[in-house]
Coordinates of C-alpha atoms in Angstrom, one line a residue:
M1 CA 85.7 -60.8 -25.8
V2 CA 84.5 -59.2 -22.6
M3 CA 88.1 -58.0 -21.9
D4 CA 88.3 -56.5 -25.4
S5 CA 85.0 -54.7 -25.0
S6 CA 86.1 -53.2 -21.7
S7 CA 89.3 -52.1 -23.2
E8 CA 87.6 -50.4 -26.0
K9 CA 85.3 -48.6 -23.7
E10 CA 88.3 -47.6 -21.6
D11 CA 90.0 -46.3 -24.7
L12 CA 86.9 -44.3 -25.7
V13 CA 86.7 -42.7 -22.3
N14 CA 90.4 -41.9 -22.2
H15 CA 90.2 -40.4 -25.7
S16 CA 87.1 -38.4 -24.9
L17 CA 88.6 -36.8 -21.7
P18 CA 91.2 -34.6 -23.3
S19 CA 88.6 -33.2 -25.7
S20 CA 86.2 -32.4 -22.8
T21 CA 88.9 -30.8 -20.8
S22 CA 90.1 -28.8 -23.8
D23 CA 86.6 -27.4 -24.3
H24 CA 86.3 -26.5 -20.7
H25 CA 89.6 -24.7 -20.7
H26 CA 88.7 -22.9 -23.9
H27 CA 85.4 -21.8 -22.4
H28 CA 87.2 -20.6 -19.3
N29 CA 89.7 -18.7 -21.3
Q30 CA 86.9 -16.9 -23.2
Q31 CA 85.3 -15.9 -19.9
E32 CA 88.6 -14.6 -18.6
Q33 CA 89.1 -12.6 -21.8
Q34 CA 85.6 -11.2 -21.6
Q35 CA 86.1 -10.2 -18.0
Q36 CA 89.5 -8.6 -18.9
R37 CA 87.8 -6.6 -21.7
S38 CA 85.0 -5.6 -19.5
T39 CA 87.5 -4.6 -16.7
S40 CA 89.6 -2.6 -19.2
T41 CA 86.5 -0.9 -20.7
L42 CA 85.3 0.0 -17.2
K43 CA 88.8 1.4 -16.3
W44 CA 88.9 3.4 -19.5
F45 CA 85.4 4.8 -18.8
I46 CA 86.4 5.7 -15.2
T47 CA 89.7 7.2 -16.3
M48 CA 87.8 9.3 -18.9
I49 CA 85.2 10.5 -16.4
M50 CA 88.0 11.4 -13.9
S51 CA 89.9 13.2 -16.6
L52 CA 86.9 15.3 -17.5
I53 CA 86.3 16.1 -13.8
W54 CA 89.9 16.9 -13.2
Q55 CA 90.5 19.0 -16.3
P56 CA 88.8 22.1 -14.9
F57 CA 90.9 21.9 -11.7
Q58 CA 94.1 21.5 -13.8
W59 CA 93.1 24.5 -15.9
L60 CA 92.3 26.5 -12.8
S61 CA 95.7 25.5 -11.3
M62 CA 97.4 26.6 -14.5
L63 CA 95.7 30.0 -14.3
C64 CA 96.7 30.4 -10.7
R65 CA 100.3 29.5 -11.6
E66 CA 100.5 31.7 -14.6
L67 CA 98.4 34.7 -13.4
N68 CA 98.6 34.6 -9.6
T69 CA 96.2 33.0 -7.2
S70 CA 94.9 36.3 -5.8
F71 CA 93.9 37.4 -9.3
V72 CA 91.9 34.2 -9.8
L73 CA 90.3 34.8 -6.3
G74 CA 89.4 38.3 -7.4
V75 CA 87.7 37.0 -10.5
L76 CA 85.8 34.4 -8.5
L77 CA 84.5 37.0 -6.0
V78 CA 83.8 39.8 -8.4
Y79 CA 82.5 37.9 -11.4
G80 CA 81.0 34.9 -9.5
V81 CA 79.5 36.6 -6.4
S82 CA 79.1 40.3 -7.1
Q83 CA 78.3 40.1 -10.8
G84 CA 76.9 36.6 -11.3
F85 CA 74.9 35.9 -8.1
A86 CA 74.0 39.4 -7.1
G87 CA 73.3 40.5 -10.7
S88 CA 71.0 37.6 -11.4
F89 CA 69.2 37.9 -8.0
F90 CA 68.9 41.6 -8.5
R91 CA 67.4 41.2 -12.0
V92 CA 64.6 38.9 -10.9
V93 CA 63.8 40.6 -7.6
T94 CA 63.7 44.1 -9.0
D95 CA 61.4 43.0 -11.8
F96 CA 58.9 41.7 -9.2
Y97 CA 59.5 44.8 -7.0
W98 CA 58.5 47.3 -9.8
K99 CA 55.6 45.1 -10.9
D100 CA 54.1 44.1 -7.6
V101 CA 55.2 46.7 -5.1
Q102 CA 55.4 49.9 -7.2
K103 CA 52.8 48.6 -9.8
L104 CA 54.4 50.3 -12.8
Q105 CA 53.8 49.7 -16.5
P106 CA 56.3 47.6 -18.4
S107 CA 57.5 50.5 -20.6
A108 CA 58.1 52.6 -17.4
V109 CA 60.1 49.8 -15.8
Q110 CA 62.1 49.4 -19.1
M111 CA 62.9 53.1 -19.0
F112 CA 64.0 53.0 -15.3
M113 CA 66.2 50.0 -16.0
G114 CA 68.2 52.2 -18.3
F115 CA 69.2 54.3 -15.2
Y116 CA 71.0 51.2 -13.9
Y117 CA 73.6 51.8 -16.6
I118 CA 74.6 55.2 -15.3
P119 CA 77.2 53.9 -12.9
L120 CA 78.5 51.6 -15.7
I121 CA 78.9 54.6 -18.0
M122 CA 81.1 56.2 -15.3
K123 CA 83.5 53.3 -15.5
P124 CA 86.2 55.3 -17.2
I125 CA 86.3 57.6 -14.1
W126 CA 86.8 54.5 -11.8
G127 CA 89.4 53.1 -14.3
L128 CA 91.3 56.4 -14.3
L129 CA 91.4 56.4 -10.5
T130 CA 92.8 52.9 -10.4
D131 CA 95.5 53.7 -13.0
V132 CA 96.9 57.0 -11.8
F133 CA 95.6 57.6 -8.2
P134 CA 97.0 55.0 -5.9
I135 CA 95.8 55.1 -2.3
S136 CA 98.6 54.7 0.2
G137 CA 100.7 53.2 -2.6
Y138 CA 98.1 50.6 -3.6
R139 CA 96.3 50.8 -7.0
R140 CA 93.8 47.9 -6.8
R141 CA 93.0 46.7 -3.3
P142 CA 91.7 50.0 -1.8
Y143 CA 89.1 50.2 -4.5
F144 CA 87.7 46.7 -3.7
I145 CA 87.2 48.0 -0.1
I146 CA 85.6 51.2 -1.3
A147 CA 83.2 49.2 -3.5
G148 CA 81.8 47.4 -0.5
Q149 CA 82.6 49.7 2.4
P150 CA 79.4 50.3 4.4
L151 CA 80.5 53.7 5.7
I152 CA 81.3 55.0 2.2
S153 CA 78.5 53.2 0.4
S154 CA 75.5 54.5 2.4
S155 CA 74.2 55.3 -1.1
L156 CA 75.7 52.2 -2.5
S157 CA 75.1 48.5 -2.2
F158 CA 75.1 47.8 1.5
G159 CA 73.2 50.9 2.7
T160 CA 70.7 51.0 -0.2
S161 CA 69.8 47.4 0.1
I162 CA 68.9 47.9 3.8
I163 CA 67.0 51.1 3.1
I164 CA 64.8 49.6 0.4
A165 CA 64.2 46.4 2.4
T166 CA 63.1 48.2 5.6
H167 CA 61.0 51.1 4.3
E168 CA 57.4 50.0 3.7
K169 CA 57.1 51.8 0.4
L170 CA 59.6 54.2 -0.9
S171 CA 58.7 56.8 -3.5
I172 CA 59.6 55.8 -7.0
P173 CA 62.6 58.3 -7.3
A174 CA 64.0 57.2 -3.9
A175 CA 63.6 53.5 -4.9
L176 CA 65.3 54.2 -8.2
V177 CA 68.3 56.0 -6.4
C178 CA 68.7 53.0 -4.1
L179 CA 68.7 50.4 -6.9
V180 CA 71.1 52.5 -9.0
G181 CA 73.3 52.7 -5.9
M182 CA 73.5 48.9 -5.7
V183 CA 74.7 48.8 -9.3
A184 CA 77.3 51.5 -8.6
A185 CA 79.1 49.4 -5.9
V186 CA 79.3 46.5 -8.4
A187 CA 80.7 48.9 -11.1
I188 CA 83.7 50.0 -9.0
A189 CA 84.7 46.4 -8.2
D190 CA 84.2 45.4 -11.9
V191 CA 86.6 48.2 -13.1
T192 CA 89.2 47.2 -10.5
I193 CA 89.3 43.5 -11.6
D194 CA 88.9 44.4 -15.3
A195 CA 92.0 46.5 -15.0
C196 CA 93.9 43.4 -13.8
I197 CA 92.4 41.3 -16.6
A198 CA 93.3 43.9 -19.3
R199 CA 96.9 44.1 -18.0
N200 CA 97.3 40.3 -17.9
S201 CA 95.8 40.1 -21.4
I202 CA 98.5 42.5 -22.7
E203 CA 101.3 40.7 -20.8
K204 CA 100.1 37.2 -21.7
P205 CA 97.9 37.4 -24.9
E206 CA 97.9 33.6 -25.2
L207 CA 95.8 33.5 -22.0
A208 CA 93.4 36.3 -23.0
A209 CA 90.6 33.9 -24.1
D210 CA 91.2 31.7 -21.0
M211 CA 90.7 34.7 -18.7
Q212 CA 87.4 35.5 -20.4
S213 CA 86.4 31.8 -20.2
L214 CA 87.1 32.0 -16.4
C215 CA 85.0 35.2 -16.1
G216 CA 82.2 33.7 -18.1
F217 CA 82.2 30.4 -16.3
V218 CA 82.2 31.7 -12.7
S219 CA 79.7 34.4 -13.7
S220 CA 77.3 31.7 -15.0
I221 CA 77.8 29.6 -11.9
G222 CA 76.9 32.6 -9.7
A223 CA 73.9 33.4 -12.0
L224 CA 72.7 29.8 -11.6
V225 CA 72.7 30.1 -7.8
G226 CA 71.1 33.6 -8.0
Y227 CA 68.3 32.7 -10.4
S228 CA 67.7 29.4 -8.6
T229 CA 67.1 31.1 -5.3
S230 CA 65.5 34.4 -6.4
G231 CA 62.1 33.1 -7.1
I232 CA 62.0 31.2 -3.8
F233 CA 63.0 34.3 -1.8
V234 CA 60.5 36.5 -3.6
H235 CA 57.7 34.0 -2.8
K236 CA 58.7 33.5 0.8
L237 CA 59.8 37.0 1.8
G238 CA 58.4 39.2 -0.9
P239 CA 60.4 41.3 -3.4
Q240 CA 61.1 44.2 -1.0
A241 CA 62.5 42.0 1.8
A242 CA 64.5 39.9 -0.6
L243 CA 66.4 43.0 -1.8
G244 CA 67.9 43.1 1.7
L245 CA 70.0 40.1 0.8
M246 CA 72.0 42.3 -1.6
A247 CA 74.0 43.5 1.3
M248 CA 76.0 40.3 1.5
P249 CA 78.0 40.7 -1.8
A250 CA 79.1 44.2 -0.6
L251 CA 80.6 42.7 2.6
L252 CA 82.6 40.1 0.5
L253 CA 84.1 42.9 -1.6
I254 CA 85.5 44.4 1.6
L255 CA 86.9 41.0 2.5
L256 CA 88.6 40.8 -1.0
G257 CA 90.2 44.2 -0.4
F258 CA 91.9 42.9 2.8
V259 CA 92.8 39.4 1.5
I260 CA 94.5 40.5 -1.7
F261 CA 98.2 41.3 -1.0
E262 CA 99.6 43.9 -3.5
L263 CA 103.1 45.0 -3.8
K264 CA 103.2 48.5 -2.4
A265 CA 104.5 51.3 -4.6
R266 CA 106.3 54.1 -2.7
L267 CA 105.7 57.3 -4.6
H268 CA 108.2 60.1 -4.5
P269 CA 106.8 63.6 -3.6
S270 CA 107.3 64.7 -7.2
E271 CA 105.2 61.7 -8.4
K272 CA 102.4 62.6 -6.0
K273 CA 102.3 66.2 -7.4
N274 CA 102.2 64.9 -10.9
A275 CA 99.2 62.7 -10.4
L276 CA 96.9 65.2 -12.2
D277 CA 99.4 65.5 -15.0
K278 CA 99.4 61.7 -15.4
A279 CA 95.6 61.8 -15.5
M280 CA 95.7 64.3 -18.3
V281 CA 98.2 62.2 -20.2
A282 CA 96.0 59.1 -19.7
V283 CA 92.9 61.0 -21.0
K284 CA 94.9 62.2 -24.0
G285 CA 96.2 58.7 -24.6
M286 CA 92.7 57.3 -24.6
G287 CA 91.5 60.0 -27.0
R288 CA 94.4 59.2 -29.4
T289 CA 93.9 55.5 -29.1
V290 CA 90.2 55.5 -29.8
R291 CA 90.8 57.5 -33.0
C292 CA 92.9 54.7 -34.4
A293 CA 90.9 52.8 -37.1
Q294 CA 91.8 49.4 -35.7
V295 CA 90.2 50.6 -32.4
W296 CA 87.2 52.7 -33.3
K297 CA 85.8 50.3 -35.9
P298 CA 85.3 47.3 -33.7
S299 CA 84.2 49.6 -30.9
L300 CA 81.5 51.0 -33.2
Y301 CA 80.3 47.5 -34.2
M302 CA 80.0 46.4 -30.5
F303 CA 78.1 49.6 -29.7
L304 CA 75.7 49.3 -32.6
S305 CA 75.1 45.6 -32.0
L306 CA 73.9 46.4 -28.5
A307 CA 72.0 49.6 -29.2
L308 CA 70.1 48.4 -32.3
S309 CA 69.0 45.1 -30.8
F310 CA 66.7 46.9 -28.4
S311 CA 65.4 45.2 -25.3
T312 CA 61.8 43.9 -24.9
H313 CA 62.6 42.2 -21.6
E314 CA 60.0 43.9 -19.5
G315 CA 57.3 43.2 -22.0
H316 CA 58.2 39.6 -21.9
F317 CA 58.4 39.5 -18.1
Y318 CA 54.9 41.0 -17.6
W319 CA 53.5 38.6 -20.3
Y320 CA 55.1 35.6 -18.7
T321 CA 53.3 36.3 -15.4
S322 CA 50.0 37.2 -17.0
A323 CA 47.0 34.9 -17.0
K324 CA 45.4 37.0 -19.8
G325 CA 46.9 35.8 -23.0
G326 CA 50.2 34.8 -21.3
P327 CA 51.5 31.5 -19.9
A328 CA 51.0 32.7 -16.2
F329 CA 54.3 31.4 -14.9
S330 CA 54.7 31.4 -11.1
Q331 CA 57.4 33.3 -9.3
E332 CA 59.4 30.1 -8.6
F333 CA 59.2 29.0 -12.2
I334 CA 60.5 32.4 -13.4
G335 CA 63.6 31.8 -11.3
I336 CA 63.9 28.2 -12.6
I337 CA 63.7 29.5 -16.2
Y338 CA 66.6 31.9 -15.7
A339 CA 68.5 29.3 -13.7
I340 CA 68.3 26.8 -16.6
G341 CA 69.5 29.7 -18.8
A342 CA 72.5 30.1 -16.5
I343 CA 73.4 26.4 -17.0
A344 CA 73.1 27.0 -20.7
S345 CA 75.5 30.0 -20.3
I346 CA 78.0 27.6 -18.8
V347 CA 77.6 25.3 -21.9
G348 CA 78.2 28.4 -24.1
V349 CA 81.4 29.1 -22.2
V350 CA 82.6 25.5 -22.6
I351 CA 81.7 25.6 -26.4
Y352 CA 83.7 28.8 -26.8
H353 CA 86.7 27.7 -24.7
K354 CA 86.9 24.2 -26.3
F355 CA 86.1 24.9 -30.0
L356 CA 85.9 28.6 -30.9
K357 CA 88.7 30.6 -29.2
E358 CA 91.0 29.9 -32.2
Y359 CA 88.6 31.3 -34.8
P360 CA 89.1 34.7 -36.4
F361 CA 87.0 37.5 -34.8
R362 CA 85.1 38.4 -38.0
K363 CA 84.2 34.9 -39.0
L364 CA 83.1 33.9 -35.5
L365 CA 81.0 37.0 -34.9
F366 CA 79.3 36.8 -38.3
Y367 CA 77.9 33.3 -37.8
V368 CA 77.1 33.9 -34.2
Q369 CA 75.1 37.0 -35.1
I370 CA 73.0 34.9 -37.6
L371 CA 72.3 32.5 -34.8
Y372 CA 71.5 35.4 -32.5
G373 CA 68.8 36.6 -34.9
I374 CA 67.4 33.0 -35.2
S375 CA 67.2 32.8 -31.4
G376 CA 65.1 35.9 -31.4
M377 CA 62.6 34.2 -33.8
L378 CA 62.0 31.6 -31.0
D379 CA 60.8 34.6 -28.9
L380 CA 58.5 35.6 -31.6
A381 CA 57.1 32.0 -32.0
F382 CA 56.4 31.9 -28.3
V383 CA 54.6 35.2 -28.1
L384 CA 52.4 34.1 -31.1
R385 CA 51.8 30.8 -29.2
L386 CA 53.0 28.8 -32.2
N387 CA 54.3 26.2 -29.7
L388 CA 50.7 25.2 -28.9
R389 CA 50.1 24.4 -32.5
L390 CA 53.1 22.1 -32.3
H391 CA 51.7 20.6 -29.1
L392 CA 54.6 21.9 -27.1
A393 CA 53.8 23.0 -23.6
D394 CA 54.7 26.5 -22.6
S395 CA 57.1 25.4 -19.9
L396 CA 59.0 23.1 -22.3
F397 CA 59.2 25.7 -25.1
I398 CA 60.4 28.5 -22.8
I399 CA 63.2 26.3 -21.5
I400 CA 64.2 25.4 -25.1
E401 CA 64.1 29.0 -26.1
E402 CA 66.0 30.2 -23.0
C403 CA 68.8 27.6 -23.4
F404 CA 69.3 28.4 -27.1
S405 CA 69.3 32.1 -26.6
R406 CA 71.6 32.0 -23.6
I407 CA 74.2 29.7 -25.3
I408 CA 74.3 31.9 -28.4
G409 CA 74.4 35.1 -26.2
R410 CA 77.4 33.9 -24.3
V411 CA 79.3 32.7 -27.3
R412 CA 78.5 36.1 -29.0
W413 CA 79.6 38.1 -26.0
M414 CA 82.9 36.4 -25.1
P415 CA 84.9 37.1 -28.3
M416 CA 83.7 40.7 -28.0
M417 CA 85.3 40.9 -24.5
V418 CA 88.5 39.3 -25.7
L419 CA 88.5 41.8 -28.6
S420 CA 88.1 44.6 -26.0
T421 CA 91.1 43.5 -24.0
R422 CA 93.2 43.2 -27.1
L423 CA 92.5 46.8 -27.9
C424 CA 93.9 48.2 -24.7
P425 CA 97.3 49.9 -24.7
L426 CA 99.7 49.2 -21.9
G427 CA 99.9 51.8 -19.2
I428 CA 96.3 52.9 -19.3
E429 CA 94.8 49.5 -19.7
G430 CA 92.4 50.0 -16.8
S431 CA 91.1 53.3 -18.0
F432 CA 90.8 52.3 -21.6
F433 CA 89.1 49.0 -20.9
A434 CA 86.7 50.9 -18.7
L435 CA 86.1 53.3 -21.6
L436 CA 85.3 50.4 -23.9
M437 CA 82.9 49.0 -21.3
C438 CA 81.4 52.5 -21.0
I439 CA 80.7 52.5 -24.7
D440 CA 79.0 49.1 -24.4
S441 CA 77.0 50.4 -21.4
V442 CA 75.8 53.4 -23.5
G443 CA 74.7 50.9 -26.1
S444 CA 72.8 48.8 -23.5
L445 CA 71.3 52.0 -22.1
L446 CA 70.0 53.0 -25.6
S447 CA 68.8 49.4 -26.0
K448 CA 66.6 49.8 -22.9
I449 CA 65.4 53.3 -23.8
V450 CA 64.5 52.4 -27.4
G451 CA 62.8 49.3 -26.1
A452 CA 60.8 51.3 -23.7
L453 CA 59.7 53.7 -26.4
V454 CA 58.7 50.9 -28.7
L455 CA 56.7 49.2 -26.0
H456 CA 55.0 52.5 -25.2
A457 CA 54.3 53.3 -28.9
L458 CA 52.8 49.8 -29.5
H459 CA 50.6 50.2 -26.3
V460 CA 52.1 47.1 -24.5
T461 CA 50.8 47.5 -20.9
R462 CA 50.4 45.4 -17.8
T463 CA 47.3 43.8 -19.4
D464 CA 47.5 44.4 -23.1
F465 CA 50.1 42.4 -25.0
D466 CA 48.4 42.3 -28.5
N467 CA 51.3 44.1 -30.1
L468 CA 54.2 42.5 -28.3
W469 CA 54.9 40.3 -31.2
L470 CA 55.4 43.3 -33.5
A471 CA 58.1 44.7 -31.1
V472 CA 59.9 41.4 -31.1
L473 CA 59.7 41.2 -34.9
I474 CA 61.3 44.7 -35.3
R475 CA 64.0 43.8 -32.9
N476 CA 64.8 40.6 -34.7
L477 CA 65.0 42.3 -38.1
L478 CA 67.5 44.8 -36.6
R479 CA 69.6 41.9 -35.3
F480 CA 70.0 40.5 -38.9
G481 CA 70.7 44.0 -40.1
I482 CA 73.8 44.2 -37.9
L483 CA 75.4 41.7 -40.3
G484 CA 75.9 44.5 -42.8
L485 CA 78.4 46.1 -40.3
I486 CA 80.6 43.0 -39.8
F487 CA 83.3 44.5 -41.9
L488 CA 84.2 46.7 -38.9
I489 CA 85.5 43.7 -37.1
P490 CA 89.2 42.9 -37.8
D491 CA 89.7 39.7 -39.7
V492 CA 92.5 38.4 -37.4
N493 CA 92.9 35.6 -35.0
Q494 CA 92.0 36.2 -31.3
N495 CA 95.6 36.0 -30.1
E496 CA 97.1 38.4 -32.6
V497 CA 98.2 41.9 -31.8
L498 CA 95.7 44.5 -32.9
I499 CA 97.4 47.8 -32.0
S500 CA 101.0 48.8 -32.9
E501 CA 103.8 49.0 -30.5
E502 CA 104.1 52.8 -31.2
V503 CA 100.6 53.3 -29.8
V504 CA 101.4 51.3 -26.7
K505 CA 104.7 53.2 -26.1
V506 CA 103.1 56.6 -26.6
H507 CA 100.3 55.9 -24.2
D508 CA 102.4 54.4 -21.4
V509 CA 101.7 57.0 -18.6
G510 CA 104.4 55.9 -16.2
D511 CA 107.5 53.7 -15.4
E512 CA 105.7 51.8 -12.7
E513 CA 106.2 48.1 -12.6
M514 CA 103.0 46.0 -12.9
E515 CA 101.6 45.3 -9.5
S516 CA 102.0 41.7 -8.3
L517 CA 98.9 40.5 -6.5
Q518 CA 99.3 37.5 -4.2
L519 CA 97.7 36.0 -1.2
V520 CA 100.8 35.6 0.9
R521 CA 103.5 38.1 1.8
M522 CA 106.8 37.4 0.1
E523 CA 109.5 36.3 2.5
G524 CA 107.2 37.0 5.4
K525 CA 107.3 40.8 5.0
E526 CA 105.9 43.6 2.9
Q527 CA 107.6 44.3 -0.3
V528 CA 108.1 47.9 -1.3
V529 CA 108.7 49.0 -4.9
E530 CA 110.5 52.3 -5.4
I531 CA 109.1 54.4 -8.3

């Protein structure tokens, strides 16, 4: 019996072992599967993150391959450094300069800011020079050097920034001339690179939106750096000394002129004598092109959308820094606000590039204009201090408002720039694009002047902001009123041809081949193109 009992126990143990082992193996297999799933999920997440990080570099590499590396470098320096960084730094520092050094009223500053657009209005002249007046056979690179050349620009960016920084207190007219001179140097460089952008947009229309995305992206990155540092430099150095830093972008423009290698065009003596004739042909071509309905209608819309939405920037700026009725923001926080807005501009560029560049012009601009009017209502709510009733701190609300308005502003501006490049005829693309930018600059100039008159009429001063809300309300109503002119925008996709081949052929002012810009010399020696 004992033997039988032991056998039974042995059998029970032997039968139970496989079951226990099987459970153990099953549990082990589940753990391995969970680890494999976790590992695969982690790999997928890392791959996705790396793909997102790598995509911009792939896109940039594609643009370098399709459009030439030196062109991309020119966009980086002109739009990123000269326009983005210097423009944003200039905006904040000059606001404090007029307010704290010259001690002017906001309406007067608003009026003076209109003078900044005078060099921009002269863009067609710079564009005409780059199109029909080459220097030593080069059409683009000499004008980058001129834009930053200290010897030539004693009244431009380099010299004026030093003058305004070293003189204890310039007279108001002298200070205004210096500040306008800084803008003039930037305008020449803008026209030169814009001519390349317009030409490339004509040659490769499928990349027109990508080029504007590149311009908007690097401009926003530069603005982020400029706004982030402007308040700090104003606080540490004062606005007058901080303006001296504006000399650095001018030196980089000189560097760009020497780095860019351009195929040299050897002009025959007869071609040199006919330069003025070519200029006249280009001017007549621009006149004929701008009279085409498919050109003047969208140009009129862009002009009115800028002019009628008048600027109240200086009223806001003085109110931001006022302790009497305003939020009393510090100098550093003003720079932070604008820096966050620059980040929002980058988001706007990404939104446009990823989701909106295939939309028809009219549909996109219609809905964006509605959002633009709504963004202005956030301005109104802030001036009326409605945010405090909602228990939202001033610092939080201004960041929300700045982000929303900058995203919408960027998405609104980029299709307009694409539309402008699509309106340019081949042969006078630099001149005509500069003409369109001139029209936009005149609209911005009127925006500043009308804004100054409104602020003055409503008695908005350094210490009295009671009627600032009314100026903002009128501006916002005009923004919504622009919707009635949306029929002027062509109802076509952004990569479609907008002007006929006949217009392009009639306005081609020469038989020159398009200049090829590159960073290295071909076959180790200078290439010469016979014309």
